[in-house]
Coordinates of N, CA and C in Angstrom, one line a residue:
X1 N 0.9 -1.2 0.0 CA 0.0 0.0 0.0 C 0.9 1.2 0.0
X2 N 0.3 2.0 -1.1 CA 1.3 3.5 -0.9 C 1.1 4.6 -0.2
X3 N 2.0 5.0 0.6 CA 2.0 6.1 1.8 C 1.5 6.9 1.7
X4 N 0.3 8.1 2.1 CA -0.1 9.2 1.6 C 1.1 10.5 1.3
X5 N 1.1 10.7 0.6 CA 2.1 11.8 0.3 C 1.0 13.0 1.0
X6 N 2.1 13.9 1.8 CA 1.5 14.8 2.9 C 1.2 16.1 1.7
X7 N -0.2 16.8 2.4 CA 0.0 18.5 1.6 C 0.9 18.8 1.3
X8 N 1.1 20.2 0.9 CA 2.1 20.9 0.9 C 2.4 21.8 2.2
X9 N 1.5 21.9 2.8 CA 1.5 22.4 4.1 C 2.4 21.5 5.3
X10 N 1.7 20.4 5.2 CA 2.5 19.4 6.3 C 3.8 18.7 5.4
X11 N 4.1 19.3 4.9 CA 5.4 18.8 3.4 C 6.8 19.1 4.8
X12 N 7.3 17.8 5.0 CA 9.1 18.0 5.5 C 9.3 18.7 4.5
X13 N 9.5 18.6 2.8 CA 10.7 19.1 2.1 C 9.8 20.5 1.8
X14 N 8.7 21.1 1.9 CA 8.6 22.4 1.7 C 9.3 23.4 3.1
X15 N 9.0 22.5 4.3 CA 9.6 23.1 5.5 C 11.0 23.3 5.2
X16 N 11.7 22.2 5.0 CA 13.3 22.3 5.2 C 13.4 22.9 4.0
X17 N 12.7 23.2 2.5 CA 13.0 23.9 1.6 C 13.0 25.8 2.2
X18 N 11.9 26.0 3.0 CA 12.1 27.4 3.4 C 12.6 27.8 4.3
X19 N 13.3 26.5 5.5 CA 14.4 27.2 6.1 C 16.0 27.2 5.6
X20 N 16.0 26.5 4.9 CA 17.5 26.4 4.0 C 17.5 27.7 3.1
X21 N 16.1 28.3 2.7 CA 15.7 29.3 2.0 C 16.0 30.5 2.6
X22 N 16.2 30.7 3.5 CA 16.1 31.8 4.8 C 17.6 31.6 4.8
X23 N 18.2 30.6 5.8 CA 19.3 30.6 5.7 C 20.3 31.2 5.1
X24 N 19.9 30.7 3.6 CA 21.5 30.9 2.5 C 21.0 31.6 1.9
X25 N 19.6 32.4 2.1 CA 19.3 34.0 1.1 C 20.1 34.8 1.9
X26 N 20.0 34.5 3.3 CA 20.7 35.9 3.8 C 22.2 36.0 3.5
X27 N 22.9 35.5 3.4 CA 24.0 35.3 2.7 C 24.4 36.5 1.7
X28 N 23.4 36.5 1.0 CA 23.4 37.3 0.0 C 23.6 38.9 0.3
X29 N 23.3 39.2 1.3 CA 23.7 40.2 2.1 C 25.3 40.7 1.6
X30 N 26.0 39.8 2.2 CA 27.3 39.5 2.0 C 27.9 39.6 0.5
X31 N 27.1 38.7 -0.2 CA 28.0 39.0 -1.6 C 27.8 40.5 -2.2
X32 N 25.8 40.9 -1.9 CA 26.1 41.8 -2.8 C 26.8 43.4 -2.1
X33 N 26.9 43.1 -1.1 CA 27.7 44.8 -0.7 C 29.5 43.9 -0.8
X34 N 29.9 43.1 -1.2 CA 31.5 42.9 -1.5 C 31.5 43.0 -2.9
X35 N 30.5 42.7 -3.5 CA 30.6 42.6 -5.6 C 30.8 44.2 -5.5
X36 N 29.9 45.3 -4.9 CA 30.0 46.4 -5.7 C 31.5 47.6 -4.9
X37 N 31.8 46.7 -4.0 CA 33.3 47.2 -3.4 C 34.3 46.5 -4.3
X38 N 33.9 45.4 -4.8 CA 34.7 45.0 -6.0 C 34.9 45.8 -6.7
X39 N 34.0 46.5 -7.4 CA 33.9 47.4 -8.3 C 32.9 47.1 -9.1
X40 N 31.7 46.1 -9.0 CA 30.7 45.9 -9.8 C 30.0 47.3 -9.1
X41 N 28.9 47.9 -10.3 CA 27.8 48.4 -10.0 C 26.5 47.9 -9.4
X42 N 25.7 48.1 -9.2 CA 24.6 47.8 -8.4 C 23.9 46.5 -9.4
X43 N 23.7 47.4 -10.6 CA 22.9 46.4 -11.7 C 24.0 45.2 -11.8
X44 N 25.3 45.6 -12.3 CA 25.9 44.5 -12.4 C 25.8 43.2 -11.3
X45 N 25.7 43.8 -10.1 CA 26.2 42.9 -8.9 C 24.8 41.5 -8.7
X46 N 23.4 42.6 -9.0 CA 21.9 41.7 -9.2 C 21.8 40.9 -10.4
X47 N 22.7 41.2 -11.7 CA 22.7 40.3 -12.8 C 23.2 39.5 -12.3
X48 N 24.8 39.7 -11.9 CA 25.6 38.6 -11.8 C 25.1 37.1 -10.7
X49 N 24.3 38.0 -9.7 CA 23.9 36.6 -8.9 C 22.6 36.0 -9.6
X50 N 22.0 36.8 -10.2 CA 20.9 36.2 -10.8 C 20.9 35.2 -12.0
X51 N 21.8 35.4 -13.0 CA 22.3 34.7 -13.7 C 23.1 33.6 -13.5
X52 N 24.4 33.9 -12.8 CA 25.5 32.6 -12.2 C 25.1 31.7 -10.8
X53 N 23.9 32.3 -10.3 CA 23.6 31.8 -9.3 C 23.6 30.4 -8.7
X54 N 25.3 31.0 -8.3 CA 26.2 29.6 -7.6 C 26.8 30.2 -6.5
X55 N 26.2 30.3 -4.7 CA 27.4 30.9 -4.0 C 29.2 30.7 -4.3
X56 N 29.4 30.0 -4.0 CA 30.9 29.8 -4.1 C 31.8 30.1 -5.0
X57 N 30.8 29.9 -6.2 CA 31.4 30.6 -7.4 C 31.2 32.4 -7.9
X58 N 30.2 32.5 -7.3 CA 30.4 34.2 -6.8 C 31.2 34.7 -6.5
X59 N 31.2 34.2 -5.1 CA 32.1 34.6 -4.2 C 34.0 34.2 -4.7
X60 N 33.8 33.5 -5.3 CA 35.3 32.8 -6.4 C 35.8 34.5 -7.2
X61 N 34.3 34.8 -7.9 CA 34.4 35.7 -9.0 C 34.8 37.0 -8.6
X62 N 34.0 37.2 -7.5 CA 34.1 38.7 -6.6 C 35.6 38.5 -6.0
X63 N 36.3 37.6 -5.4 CA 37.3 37.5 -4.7 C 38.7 37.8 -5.8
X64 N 38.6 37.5 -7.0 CA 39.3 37.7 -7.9 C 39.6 38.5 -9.2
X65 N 38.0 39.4 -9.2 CA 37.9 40.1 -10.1 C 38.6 41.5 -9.6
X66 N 39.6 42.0 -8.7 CA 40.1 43.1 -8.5 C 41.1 43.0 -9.0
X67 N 42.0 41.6 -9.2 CA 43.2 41.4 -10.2 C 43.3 41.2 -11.1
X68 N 42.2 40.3 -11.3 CA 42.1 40.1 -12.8 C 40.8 39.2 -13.5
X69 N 40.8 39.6 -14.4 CA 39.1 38.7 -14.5 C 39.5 37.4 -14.9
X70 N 40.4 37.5 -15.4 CA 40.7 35.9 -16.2 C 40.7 35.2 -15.0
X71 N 41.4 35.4 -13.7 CA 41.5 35.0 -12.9 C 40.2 34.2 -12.2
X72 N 39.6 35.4 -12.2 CA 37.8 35.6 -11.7 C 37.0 34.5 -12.2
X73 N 37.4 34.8 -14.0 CA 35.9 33.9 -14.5 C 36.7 32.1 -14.4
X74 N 38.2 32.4 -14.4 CA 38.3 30.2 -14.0 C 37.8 29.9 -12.9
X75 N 38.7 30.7 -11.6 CA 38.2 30.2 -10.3 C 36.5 30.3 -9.9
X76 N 35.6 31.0 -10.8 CA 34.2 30.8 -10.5 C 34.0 29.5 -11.5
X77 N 34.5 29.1 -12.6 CA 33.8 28.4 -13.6 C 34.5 26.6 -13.0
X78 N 35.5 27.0 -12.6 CA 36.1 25.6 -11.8 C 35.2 25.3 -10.5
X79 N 35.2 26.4 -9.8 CA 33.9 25.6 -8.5 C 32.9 25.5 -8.9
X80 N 32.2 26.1 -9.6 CA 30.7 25.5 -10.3 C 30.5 24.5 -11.2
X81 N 32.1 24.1 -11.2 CA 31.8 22.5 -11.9 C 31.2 21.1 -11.0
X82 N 31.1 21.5 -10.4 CA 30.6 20.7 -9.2 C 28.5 20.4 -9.8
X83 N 28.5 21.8 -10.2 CA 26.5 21.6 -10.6 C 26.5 20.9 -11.8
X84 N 27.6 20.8 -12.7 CA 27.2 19.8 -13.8 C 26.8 18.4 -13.2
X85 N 27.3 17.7 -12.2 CA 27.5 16.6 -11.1 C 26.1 16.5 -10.9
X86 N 26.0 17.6 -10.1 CA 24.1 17.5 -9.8 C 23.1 17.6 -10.7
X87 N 23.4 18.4 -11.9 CA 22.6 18.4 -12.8 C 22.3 16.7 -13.7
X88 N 23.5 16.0 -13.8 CA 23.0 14.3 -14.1 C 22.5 13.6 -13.2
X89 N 21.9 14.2 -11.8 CA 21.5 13.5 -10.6 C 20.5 13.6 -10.8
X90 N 19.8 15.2 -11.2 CA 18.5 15.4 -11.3 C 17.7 15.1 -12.4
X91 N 18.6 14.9 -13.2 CA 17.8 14.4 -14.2 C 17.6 13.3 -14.7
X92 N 18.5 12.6 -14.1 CA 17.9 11.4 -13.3 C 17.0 10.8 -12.8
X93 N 16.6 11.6 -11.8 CA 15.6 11.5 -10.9 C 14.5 12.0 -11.5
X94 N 14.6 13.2 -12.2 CA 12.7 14.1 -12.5 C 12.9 13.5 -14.0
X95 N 14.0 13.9 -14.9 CA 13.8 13.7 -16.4 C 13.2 15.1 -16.7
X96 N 13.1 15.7 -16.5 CA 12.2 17.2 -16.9 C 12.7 17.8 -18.1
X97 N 12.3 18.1 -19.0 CA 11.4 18.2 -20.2 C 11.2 19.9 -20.7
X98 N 12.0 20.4 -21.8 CA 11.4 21.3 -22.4 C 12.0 22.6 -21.4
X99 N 11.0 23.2 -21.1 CA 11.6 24.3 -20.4 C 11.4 24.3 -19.0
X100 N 11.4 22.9 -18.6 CA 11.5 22.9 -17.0 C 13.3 22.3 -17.0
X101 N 13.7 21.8 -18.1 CA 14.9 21.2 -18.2 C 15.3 22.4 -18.0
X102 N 16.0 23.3 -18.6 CA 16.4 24.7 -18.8 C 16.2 25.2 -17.1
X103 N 15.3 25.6 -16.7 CA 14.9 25.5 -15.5 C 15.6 25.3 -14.3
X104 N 15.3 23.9 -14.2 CA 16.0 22.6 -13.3 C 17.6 22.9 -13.0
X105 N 18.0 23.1 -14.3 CA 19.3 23.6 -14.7 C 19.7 24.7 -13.8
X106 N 18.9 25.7 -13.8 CA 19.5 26.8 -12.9 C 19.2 26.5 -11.2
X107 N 18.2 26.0 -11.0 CA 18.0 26.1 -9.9 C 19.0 24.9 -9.5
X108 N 19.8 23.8 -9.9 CA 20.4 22.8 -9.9 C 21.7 23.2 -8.8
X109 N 21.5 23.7 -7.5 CA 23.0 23.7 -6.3 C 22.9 23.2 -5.5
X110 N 23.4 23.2 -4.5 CA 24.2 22.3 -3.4 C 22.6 22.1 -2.2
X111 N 21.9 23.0 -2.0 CA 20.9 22.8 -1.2 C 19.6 22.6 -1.8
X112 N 19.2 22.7 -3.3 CA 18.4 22.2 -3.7 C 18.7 20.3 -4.3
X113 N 19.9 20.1 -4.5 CA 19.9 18.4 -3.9 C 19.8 18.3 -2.9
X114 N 20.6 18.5 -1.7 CA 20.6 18.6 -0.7 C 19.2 18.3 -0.2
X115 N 18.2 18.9 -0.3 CA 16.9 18.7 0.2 C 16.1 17.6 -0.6
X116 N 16.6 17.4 -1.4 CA 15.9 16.5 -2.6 C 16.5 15.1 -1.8
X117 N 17.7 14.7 -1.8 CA 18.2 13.3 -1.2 C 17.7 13.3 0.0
X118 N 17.8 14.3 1.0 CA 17.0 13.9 2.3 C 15.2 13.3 2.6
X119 N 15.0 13.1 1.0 CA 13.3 12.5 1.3 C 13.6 11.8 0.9
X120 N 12.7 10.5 1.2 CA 12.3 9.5 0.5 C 11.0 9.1 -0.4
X121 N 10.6 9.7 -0.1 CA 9.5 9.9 -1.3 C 9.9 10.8 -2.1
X122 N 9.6 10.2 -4.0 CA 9.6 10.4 -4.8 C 9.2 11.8 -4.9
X123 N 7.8 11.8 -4.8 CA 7.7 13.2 -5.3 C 7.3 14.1 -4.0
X124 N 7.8 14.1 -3.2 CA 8.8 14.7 -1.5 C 10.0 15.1 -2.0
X125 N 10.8 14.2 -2.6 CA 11.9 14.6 -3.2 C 11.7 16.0 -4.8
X126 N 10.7 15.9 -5.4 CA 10.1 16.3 -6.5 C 10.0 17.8 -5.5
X127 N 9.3 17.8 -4.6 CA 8.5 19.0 -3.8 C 10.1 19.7 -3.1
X128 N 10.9 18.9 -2.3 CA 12.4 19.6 -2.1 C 13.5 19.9 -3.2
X129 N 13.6 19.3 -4.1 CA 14.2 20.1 -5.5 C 13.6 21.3 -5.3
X130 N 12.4 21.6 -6.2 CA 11.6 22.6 -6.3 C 11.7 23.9 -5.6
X131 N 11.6 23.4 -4.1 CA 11.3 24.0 -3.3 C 12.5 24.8 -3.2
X132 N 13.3 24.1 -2.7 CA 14.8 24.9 -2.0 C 15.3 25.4 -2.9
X133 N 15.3 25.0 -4.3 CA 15.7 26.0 -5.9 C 15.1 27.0 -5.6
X134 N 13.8 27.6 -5.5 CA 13.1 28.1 -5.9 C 13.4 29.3 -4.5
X135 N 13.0 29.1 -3.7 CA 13.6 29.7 -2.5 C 14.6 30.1 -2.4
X136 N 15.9 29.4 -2.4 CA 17.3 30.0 -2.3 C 17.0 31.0 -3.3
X137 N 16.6 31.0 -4.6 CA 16.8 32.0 -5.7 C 16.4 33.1 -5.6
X138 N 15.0 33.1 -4.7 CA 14.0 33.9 -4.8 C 14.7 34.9 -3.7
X139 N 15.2 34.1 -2.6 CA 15.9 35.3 -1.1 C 17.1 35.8 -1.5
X140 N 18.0 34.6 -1.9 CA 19.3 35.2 -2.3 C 19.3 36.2 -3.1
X141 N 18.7 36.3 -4.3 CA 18.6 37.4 -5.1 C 18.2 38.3 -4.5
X142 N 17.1 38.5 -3.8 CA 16.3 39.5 -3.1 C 17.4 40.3 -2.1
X143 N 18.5 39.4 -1.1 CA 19.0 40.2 -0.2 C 20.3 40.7 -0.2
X144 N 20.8 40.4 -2.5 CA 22.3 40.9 -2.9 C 21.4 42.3 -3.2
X145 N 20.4 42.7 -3.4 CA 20.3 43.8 -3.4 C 20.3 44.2 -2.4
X146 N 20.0 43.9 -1.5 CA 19.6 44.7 -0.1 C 21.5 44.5 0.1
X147 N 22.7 43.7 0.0 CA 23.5 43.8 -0.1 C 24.8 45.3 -0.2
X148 N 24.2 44.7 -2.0 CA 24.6 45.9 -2.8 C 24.4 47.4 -2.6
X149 N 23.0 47.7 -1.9 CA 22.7 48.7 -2.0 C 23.4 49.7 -0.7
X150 N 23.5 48.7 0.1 CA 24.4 49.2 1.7 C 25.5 49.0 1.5
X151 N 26.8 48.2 0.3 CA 27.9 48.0 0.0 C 28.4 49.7 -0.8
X152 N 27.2 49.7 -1.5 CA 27.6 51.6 -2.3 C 27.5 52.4 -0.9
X153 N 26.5 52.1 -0.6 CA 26.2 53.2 0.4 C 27.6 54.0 1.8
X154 N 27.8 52.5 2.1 CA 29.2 52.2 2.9 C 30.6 53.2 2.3
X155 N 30.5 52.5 1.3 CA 32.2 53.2 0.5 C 33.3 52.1 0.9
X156 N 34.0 52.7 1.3 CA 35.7 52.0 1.9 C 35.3 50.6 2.2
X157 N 35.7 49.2 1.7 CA 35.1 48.4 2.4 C 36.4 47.7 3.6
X158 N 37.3 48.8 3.5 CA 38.4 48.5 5.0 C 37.8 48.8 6.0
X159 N 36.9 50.3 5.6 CA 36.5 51.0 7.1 C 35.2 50.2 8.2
X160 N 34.7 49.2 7.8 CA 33.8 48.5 7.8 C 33.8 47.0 7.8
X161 N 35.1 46.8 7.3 CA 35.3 45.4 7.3 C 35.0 44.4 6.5
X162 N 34.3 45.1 5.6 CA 33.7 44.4 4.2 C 34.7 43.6 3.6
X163 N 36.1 44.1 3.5 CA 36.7 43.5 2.6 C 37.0 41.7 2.9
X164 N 36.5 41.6 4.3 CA 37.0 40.2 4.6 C 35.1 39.6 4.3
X165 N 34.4 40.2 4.3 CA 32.8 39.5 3.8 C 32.8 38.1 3.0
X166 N 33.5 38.6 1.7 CA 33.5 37.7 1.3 C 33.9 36.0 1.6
X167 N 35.6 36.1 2.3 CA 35.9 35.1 2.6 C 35.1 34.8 4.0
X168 N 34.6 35.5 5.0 CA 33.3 35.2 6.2 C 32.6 34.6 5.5
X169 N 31.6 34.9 4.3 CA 30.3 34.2 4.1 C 30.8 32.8 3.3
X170 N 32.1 33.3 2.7 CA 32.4 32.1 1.6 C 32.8 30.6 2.7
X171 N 33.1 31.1 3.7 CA 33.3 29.6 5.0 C 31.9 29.6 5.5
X172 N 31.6 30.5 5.7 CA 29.6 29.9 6.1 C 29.1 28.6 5.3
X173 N 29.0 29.4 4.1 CA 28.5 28.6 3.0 C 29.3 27.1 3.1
X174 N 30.7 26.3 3.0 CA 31.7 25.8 3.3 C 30.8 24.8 4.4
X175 N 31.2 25.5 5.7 CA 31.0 24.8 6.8 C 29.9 23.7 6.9
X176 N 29.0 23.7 6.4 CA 28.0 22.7 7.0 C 28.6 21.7 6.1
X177 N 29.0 21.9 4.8 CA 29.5 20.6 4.1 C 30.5 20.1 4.2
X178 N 31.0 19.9 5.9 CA 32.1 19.3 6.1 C 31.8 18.0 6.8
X179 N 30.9 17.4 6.3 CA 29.9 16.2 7.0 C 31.1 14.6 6.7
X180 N 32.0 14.8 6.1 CA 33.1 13.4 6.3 C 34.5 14.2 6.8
X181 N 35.3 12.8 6.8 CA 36.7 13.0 6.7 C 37.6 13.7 5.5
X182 N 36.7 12.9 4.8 CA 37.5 13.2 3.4 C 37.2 14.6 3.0
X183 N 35.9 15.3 3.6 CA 35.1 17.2 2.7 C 36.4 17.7 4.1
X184 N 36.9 17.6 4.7 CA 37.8 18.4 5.7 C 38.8 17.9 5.3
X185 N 39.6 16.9 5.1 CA 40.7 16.7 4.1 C 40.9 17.7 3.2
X186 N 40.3 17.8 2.1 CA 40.1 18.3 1.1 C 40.2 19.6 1.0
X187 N 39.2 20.3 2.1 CA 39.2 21.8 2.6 C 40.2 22.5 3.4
X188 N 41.3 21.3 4.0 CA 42.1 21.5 4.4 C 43.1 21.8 3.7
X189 N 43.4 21.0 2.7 CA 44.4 20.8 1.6 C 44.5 22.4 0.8
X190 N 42.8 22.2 0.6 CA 42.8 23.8 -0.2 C 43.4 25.0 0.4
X191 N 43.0 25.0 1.9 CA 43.3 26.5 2.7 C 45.2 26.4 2.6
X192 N 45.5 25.1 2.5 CA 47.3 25.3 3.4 C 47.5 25.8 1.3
X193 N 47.4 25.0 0.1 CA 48.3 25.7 -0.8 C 47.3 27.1 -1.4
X194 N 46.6 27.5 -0.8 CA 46.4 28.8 -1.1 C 47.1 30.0 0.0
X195 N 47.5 29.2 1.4 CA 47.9 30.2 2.3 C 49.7 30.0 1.7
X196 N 50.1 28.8 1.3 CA 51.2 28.8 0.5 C 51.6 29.5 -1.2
X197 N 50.7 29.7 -1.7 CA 50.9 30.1 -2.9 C 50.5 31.8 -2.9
X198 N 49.9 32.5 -1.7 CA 49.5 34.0 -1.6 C 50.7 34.4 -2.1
X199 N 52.0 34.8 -1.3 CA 53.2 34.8 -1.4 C 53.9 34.8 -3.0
X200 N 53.9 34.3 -3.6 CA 54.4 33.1 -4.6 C 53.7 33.7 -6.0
X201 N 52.4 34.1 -6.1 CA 51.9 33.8 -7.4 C 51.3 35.1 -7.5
X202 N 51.1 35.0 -8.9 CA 50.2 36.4 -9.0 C 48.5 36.6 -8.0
X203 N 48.0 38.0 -7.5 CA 46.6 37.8 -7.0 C 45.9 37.5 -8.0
X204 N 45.0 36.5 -7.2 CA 43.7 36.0 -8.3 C 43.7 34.7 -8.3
X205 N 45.6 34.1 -8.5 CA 45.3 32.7 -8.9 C 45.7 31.8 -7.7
X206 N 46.1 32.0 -6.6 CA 45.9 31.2 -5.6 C 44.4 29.9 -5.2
X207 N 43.8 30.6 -5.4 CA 42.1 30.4 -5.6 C 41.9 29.4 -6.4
X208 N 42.6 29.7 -7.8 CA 42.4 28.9 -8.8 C 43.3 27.8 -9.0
X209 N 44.5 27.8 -8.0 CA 45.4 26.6 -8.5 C 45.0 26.1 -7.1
X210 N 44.4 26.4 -5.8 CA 43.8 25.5 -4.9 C 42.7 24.4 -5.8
X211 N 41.6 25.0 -6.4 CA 40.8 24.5 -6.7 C 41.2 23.4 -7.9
X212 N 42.0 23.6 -8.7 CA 42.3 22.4 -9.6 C 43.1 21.4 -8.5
X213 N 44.1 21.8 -8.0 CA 44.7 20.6 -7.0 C 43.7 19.8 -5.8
X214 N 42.7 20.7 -5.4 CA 41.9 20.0 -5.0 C 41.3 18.7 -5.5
X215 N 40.3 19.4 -6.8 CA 39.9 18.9 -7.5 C 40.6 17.3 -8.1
X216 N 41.8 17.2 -8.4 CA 42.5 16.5 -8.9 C 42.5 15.4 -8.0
X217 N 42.6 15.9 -6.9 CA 43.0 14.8 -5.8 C 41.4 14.3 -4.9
X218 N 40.4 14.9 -5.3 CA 38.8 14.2 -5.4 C 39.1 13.4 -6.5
X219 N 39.5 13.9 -8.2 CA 39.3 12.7 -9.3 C 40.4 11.5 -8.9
X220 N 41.1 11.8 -8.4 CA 42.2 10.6 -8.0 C 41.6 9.6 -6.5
X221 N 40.6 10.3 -6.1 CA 40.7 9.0 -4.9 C 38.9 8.3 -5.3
X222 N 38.4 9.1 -6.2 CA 37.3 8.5 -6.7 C 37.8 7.2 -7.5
X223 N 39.0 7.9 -8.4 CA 39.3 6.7 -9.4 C 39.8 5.1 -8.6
X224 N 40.2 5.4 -7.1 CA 41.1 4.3 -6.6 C 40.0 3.5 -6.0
X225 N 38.9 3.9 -5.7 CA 38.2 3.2 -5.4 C 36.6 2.9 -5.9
X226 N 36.6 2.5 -7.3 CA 36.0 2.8 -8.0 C 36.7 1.0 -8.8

């Protein structure tokens, strides 16, 4: 006999979709008053999250675009290789079709699987996709303007402490996904040759040669035990 699948009201994955929603919109705070201390403008700073809408790779982009963009657009386009990952998971799972594919696609990050794996029911799982897509997108975007708009407002982002926002929110975001050995390994690895390579390399690409050597050594211990 099959389970009743609950309203949407008594929905676990619409609950945990609006407080993950809450959560990591406020975030957004953070990126958009450090994008326009970057030097983005206001408009720029609400495209850019609205469009790339990947924390980490934001915050990649903004951390790097004061030295150089080349810099900027790898180290954002190397951590958001991670959504291609999820994007053959979900489509997996829904198959979605036409212009929910396209869709699916954007809303496709770390907390809208996230909420999707933690049900077991199918379309629980169908209602947490959805949900926490749809939510993160809807707050986050909503609070880089509220961001942005106190980042102009501000000026100096020394005098205020903005300039460290980025790397603050960018370990928020980080932290909860340190749930094994191996995601603190890994994040460990990253922090020592980026705090080794500051020194050493041009700004911008510390970021980006953390993230390929990371990276390398996730494809190397997948391969060993596989």
């Amino acid at each position: 006999m099959t389970a009743a699948v609950p309203s949407l009201r008594e929905s676990p994955a619409v609950r945990q979709s609006l407080s993950v929603g809450i959560a990591v919109g406020l975030y957004g705070i953070s990126f958009g008053a450090i994008a326009v201390t970057a030097g983005l403008t206001v408009p720029q700073a609400v495209v850019l999250s609205a469009v790339l809408f990947s924390g980490g790779s934001q915050f990649a982009f903004v951390g790097a675009l004061a030295d150089g963009g080349l810099a900027a657009t790898a180290s954002a386009w190397l951590v958001g290789l991670r959504n291609g990952l999820y994007g053959a998971q979900a489509n997996a799972w829904f198959g979605p079709q036409g212009w929910k594919r396209l869709l699916s696609a954007h809303l496709t990050i770390d907390e809208s699987i996230a909420v999707a794996v933690a049900q077991e029911d199918r379309r629980e799982r169908r209602r947490g996709f959805w949900g926490a897509g749809i939510a993160v997108f809807v707050l986050w975007n909503a609070f880089t303007v509220v961001g942005a708009l106190l980042g102009n407002l501000l000026g100096d982002p020394k005098v205020w402490g903005l300039d460290g926002a980025a790397i603050a929110a960018f370990c928020g975001l980080l932290w909860p996904r340190l749930t094994s050995r191996d995601a603190v390994a890994v994040a460990v690895l990253g922090a020592v040759v980026t705090l080794v390579a500051v020194p050493v390399v041009p700004p911008g690409l510390p970021i980006l040669l953390a993230v390929t050597i990371c990276g390398g050594v996730v494809w190397w211990r997948r391969r060993l035990r596989a």
